[in-house]
């Protein structure tokens, strides 16, 4: 993973069919290297590496119509 000023929110799921010890459900594993705070807090953060400012701001406006509680972080000034 590349480190940069903005941060993406990678969340991965793995459905495992491997046998588990008695009493444990077979497997759904969740991987969230940056945690779930932004996801459950409905925080949208810019990632200048993935998209230019105009794309980020247009998406943020569209998503706020559908998700009024969305917290939109401002574009970083350099």
mmCIF file with all atom_site columns, C-alpha atoms in Angstrom:
data_model
loop_
_atom_site.group_PDB
_atom_site.id
_atom_site.type_symbol
_atom_site.label_atom_id
_atom_site.label_alt_id
_atom_site.label_comp_id
_atom_site.label_asym_id
_atom_site.label_entity_id
_atom_site.label_seq_id
_atom_site.pdbx_PDB_ins_code
_atom_site.Cartn_x
_atom_site.Cartn_y
_atom_site.Cartn_z
_atom_site.occupancy
_atom_site.B_iso_or_equiv
_atom_site.pdbx_formal_charge
_atom_site.auth_seq_id
_atom_site.auth_comp_id
_atom_site.auth_asym_id
_atom_site.auth_atom_id
_atom_site.pdbx_PDB_model_num
ATOM 1  C CA . UNK A 1 1  ? 0.000   0.000   0.000  1.00 0.00 ? 1  UNK A CA 1
ATOM 2  C CA . UNK A 1 2  ? 1.286   3.431   -0.878 1.00 0.00 ? 2  UNK A CA 1
ATOM 3  C CA . UNK A 1 3  ? 1.202   6.154   1.757  1.00 0.00 ? 3  UNK A CA 1
ATOM 4  C CA . UNK A 1 4  ? 0.048   9.609   0.704  1.00 0.00 ? 4  UNK A CA 1
ATOM 5  C CA . UNK A 1 5  ? -1.638  12.672  2.128  1.00 0.00 ? 5  UNK A CA 1
ATOM 6  C CA . UNK A 1 6  ? -5.144  11.497  1.360  1.00 0.00 ? 6  UNK A CA 1
ATOM 7  C CA . UNK A 1 7  ? -6.357  8.123   2.485  1.00 0.00 ? 7  UNK A CA 1
ATOM 8  C CA . UNK A 1 8  ? -8.605  5.584   0.902  1.00 0.00 ? 8  UNK A CA 1
ATOM 9  C CA . UNK A 1 9  ? -10.910 3.341   2.858  1.00 0.00 ? 9  UNK A CA 1
ATOM 10 C CA . UNK A 1 10 ? -10.032 -0.212  1.912  1.00 0.00 ? 10 UNK A CA 1
ATOM 11 C CA . UNK A 1 11 ? -12.290 -2.844  3.412  1.00 0.00 ? 11 UNK A CA 1
ATOM 12 C CA . UNK A 1 12 ? -12.019 -6.426  2.267  1.00 0.00 ? 12 UNK A CA 1
ATOM 13 C CA . UNK A 1 13 ? -14.106 -9.495  2.991  1.00 0.00 ? 13 UNK A CA 1
ATOM 14 C CA . UNK A 1 14 ? -13.039 -13.094 2.671  1.00 0.00 ? 14 UNK A CA 1
ATOM 15 C CA . UNK A 1 15 ? -15.499 -15.964 2.660  1.00 0.00 ? 15 UNK A CA 1
ATOM 16 C CA . UNK A 1 16 ? -13.615 -19.016 3.823  1.00 0.00 ? 16 UNK A CA 1
ATOM 17 C CA . UNK A 1 17 ? -14.739 -22.581 3.425  1.00 0.00 ? 17 UNK A CA 1
ATOM 18 C CA . UNK A 1 18 ? -11.955 -23.977 5.554  1.00 0.00 ? 18 UNK A CA 1
ATOM 19 C CA . UNK A 1 19 ? -13.017 -26.009 8.575  1.00 0.00 ? 19 UNK A CA 1
ATOM 20 C CA . UNK A 1 20 ? -13.089 -24.111 11.854 1.00 0.00 ? 20 UNK A CA 1
ATOM 21 C CA . UNK A 1 21 ? -12.687 -25.364 15.411 1.00 0.00 ? 21 UNK A CA 1
ATOM 22 C CA . UNK A 1 22 ? -15.886 -26.537 17.100 1.00 0.00 ? 22 UNK A CA 1
ATOM 23 C CA . UNK A 1 23 ? -18.142 -23.682 18.108 1.00 0.00 ? 23 UNK A CA 1
ATOM 24 C CA . UNK A 1 24 ? -16.784 -21.228 15.515 1.00 0.00 ? 24 UNK A CA 1
ATOM 25 C CA . UNK A 1 25 ? -18.718 -20.266 12.442 1.00 0.00 ? 25 UNK A CA 1
ATOM 26 C CA . UNK A 1 26 ? -17.099 -20.864 9.095  1.00 0.00 ? 26 UNK A CA 1
ATOM 27 C CA . UNK A 1 27 ? -15.652 -17.923 7.811  1.00 0.00 ? 27 UNK A CA 1
ATOM 28 C CA . UNK A 1 28 ? -16.359 -14.449 6.973  1.00 0.00 ? 28 UNK A CA 1
ATOM 29 C CA . UNK A 1 29 ? -13.225 -12.465 7.679  1.00 0.00 ? 29 UNK A CA 1
ATOM 30 C CA . UNK A 1 30 ? -13.117 -8.700  7.540  1.00 0.00 ? 30 UNK A CA 1
ATOM 31 C CA . UNK A 1 31 ? -9.934  -6.780  6.756  1.00 0.00 ? 31 UNK A CA 1
ATOM 32 C CA . UNK A 1 32 ? -9.910  -3.040  7.438  1.00 0.00 ? 32 UNK A CA 1
ATOM 33 C CA . UNK A 1 33 ? -6.330  -1.783  7.768  1.00 0.00 ? 33 UNK A CA 1
ATOM 34 C CA . UNK A 1 34 ? -7.446  1.789   8.555  1.00 0.00 ? 34 UNK A CA 1
ATOM 35 C CA . UNK A 1 35 ? -10.339 0.755   10.792 1.00 0.00 ? 35 UNK A CA 1
ATOM 36 C CA . UNK A 1 36 ? -14.029 1.588   10.470 1.00 0.00 ? 36 UNK A CA 1
ATOM 37 C CA . UNK A 1 37 ? -14.208 5.101   11.948 1.00 0.00 ? 37 UNK A CA 1
ATOM 38 C CA . UNK A 1 38 ? -14.620 6.922   8.620  1.00 0.00 ? 38 UNK A CA 1
ATOM 39 C CA . UNK A 1 39 ? -17.003 4.308   7.269  1.00 0.00 ? 39 UNK A CA 1
ATOM 40 C CA . UNK A 1 40 ? -19.412 4.343   10.217 1.00 0.00 ? 40 UNK A CA 1
ATOM 41 C CA . UNK A 1 41 ? -18.871 8.057   10.828 1.00 0.00 ? 41 UNK A CA 1
ATOM 42 C CA . UNK A 1 42 ? -19.837 8.713   7.188  1.00 0.00 ? 42 UNK A CA 1
ATOM 43 C CA . UNK A 1 43 ? -16.670 10.724  6.553  1.00 0.00 ? 43 UNK A CA 1
ATOM 44 C CA . UNK A 1 44 ? -15.549 11.351  2.977  1.00 0.00 ? 44 UNK A CA 1
ATOM 45 C CA . UNK A 1 45 ? -11.888 12.293  2.644  1.00 0.00 ? 45 UNK A CA 1
ATOM 46 C CA . UNK A 1 46 ? -10.159 13.487  -0.513 1.00 0.00 ? 46 UNK A CA 1
ATOM 47 C CA . UNK A 1 47 ? -7.441  11.386  -2.074 1.00 0.00 ? 47 UNK A CA 1
ATOM 48 C CA . UNK A 1 48 ? -5.464  13.605  -4.477 1.00 0.00 ? 48 UNK A CA 1
ATOM 49 C CA . UNK A 1 49 ? -3.608  10.577  -5.841 1.00 0.00 ? 49 UNK A CA 1
ATOM 50 C CA . UNK A 1 50 ? -6.804  8.950   -7.143 1.00 0.00 ? 50 UNK A CA 1
ATOM 51 C CA . UNK A 1 51 ? -8.853  11.877  -8.450 1.00 0.00 ? 51 UNK A CA 1
ATOM 52 C CA . UNK A 1 52 ? -8.477  15.588  -9.182 1.00 0.00 ? 52 UNK A CA 1
ATOM 53 C CA . UNK A 1 53 ? -10.211 18.195  -7.033 1.00 0.00 ? 53 UNK A CA 1
ATOM 54 C CA . UNK A 1 54 ? -13.107 18.856  -9.441 1.00 0.00 ? 54 UNK A CA 1
ATOM 55 C CA . UNK A 1 55 ? -13.992 15.132  -9.543 1.00 0.00 ? 55 UNK A CA 1
ATOM 56 C CA . UNK A 1 56 ? -13.885 14.836  -5.737 1.00 0.00 ? 56 UNK A CA 1
ATOM 57 C CA . UNK A 1 57 ? -16.044 17.927  -5.225 1.00 0.00 ? 57 UNK A CA 1
ATOM 58 C CA . UNK A 1 58 ? -18.612 16.832  -7.836 1.00 0.00 ? 58 UNK A CA 1
ATOM 59 C CA . UNK A 1 59 ? -18.917 13.389  -6.241 1.00 0.00 ? 59 UNK A CA 1
ATOM 60 C CA . UNK A 1 60 ? -19.203 14.914  -2.780 1.00 0.00 ? 60 UNK A CA 1
ATOM 61 C CA . UNK A 1 61 ? -22.086 17.164  -3.907 1.00 0.00 ? 61 UNK A CA 1
ATOM 62 C CA . UNK A 1 62 ? -23.907 14.227  -5.538 1.00 0.00 ? 62 UNK A CA 1
ATOM 63 C CA . UNK A 1 63 ? -23.425 11.952  -2.548 1.00 0.00 ? 63 UNK A CA 1
ATOM 64 C CA . UNK A 1 64 ? -24.592 14.588  -0.058 1.00 0.00 ? 64 UNK A CA 1
ATOM 65 C CA . UNK A 1 65 ? -27.962 14.676  -1.828 1.00 0.00 ? 65 UNK A CA 1
ATOM 66 C CA . UNK A 1 66 ? -28.360 10.943  -1.142 1.00 0.00 ? 66 UNK A CA 1
ATOM 67 C CA . UNK A 1 67 ? -26.572 10.957  2.225  1.00 0.00 ? 67 UNK A CA 1
ATOM 68 C CA . UNK A 1 68 ? -27.357 14.208  4.073  1.00 0.00 ? 68 UNK A CA 1
ATOM 69 C CA . UNK A 1 69 ? -25.328 13.124  7.141  1.00 0.00 ? 69 UNK A CA 1
ATOM 70 C CA . UNK A 1 70 ? -22.180 12.682  5.018  1.00 0.00 ? 70 UNK A CA 1
ATOM 71 C CA . UNK A 1 71 ? -19.243 14.661  6.418  1.00 0.00 ? 71 UNK A CA 1
ATOM 72 C CA . UNK A 1 72 ? -17.147 15.993  3.543  1.00 0.00 ? 72 UNK A CA 1
ATOM 73 C CA . UNK A 1 73 ? -13.553 16.861  4.371  1.00 0.00 ? 73 UNK A CA 1
ATOM 74 C CA . UNK A 1 74 ? -12.126 19.774  2.361  1.00 0.00 ? 74 UNK A CA 1
ATOM 75 C CA . UNK A 1 75 ? -9.549  19.352  -0.375 1.00 0.00 ? 75 UNK A CA 1
ATOM 76 C CA . UNK A 1 76 ? -6.027  19.720  1.072  1.00 0.00 ? 76 UNK A CA 1
ATOM 77 C CA . UNK A 1 77 ? -4.277  22.989  0.302  1.00 0.00 ? 77 UNK A CA 1
ATOM 78 C CA . UNK A 1 78 ? -0.664  22.488  -0.629 1.00 0.00 ? 78 UNK A CA 1
#
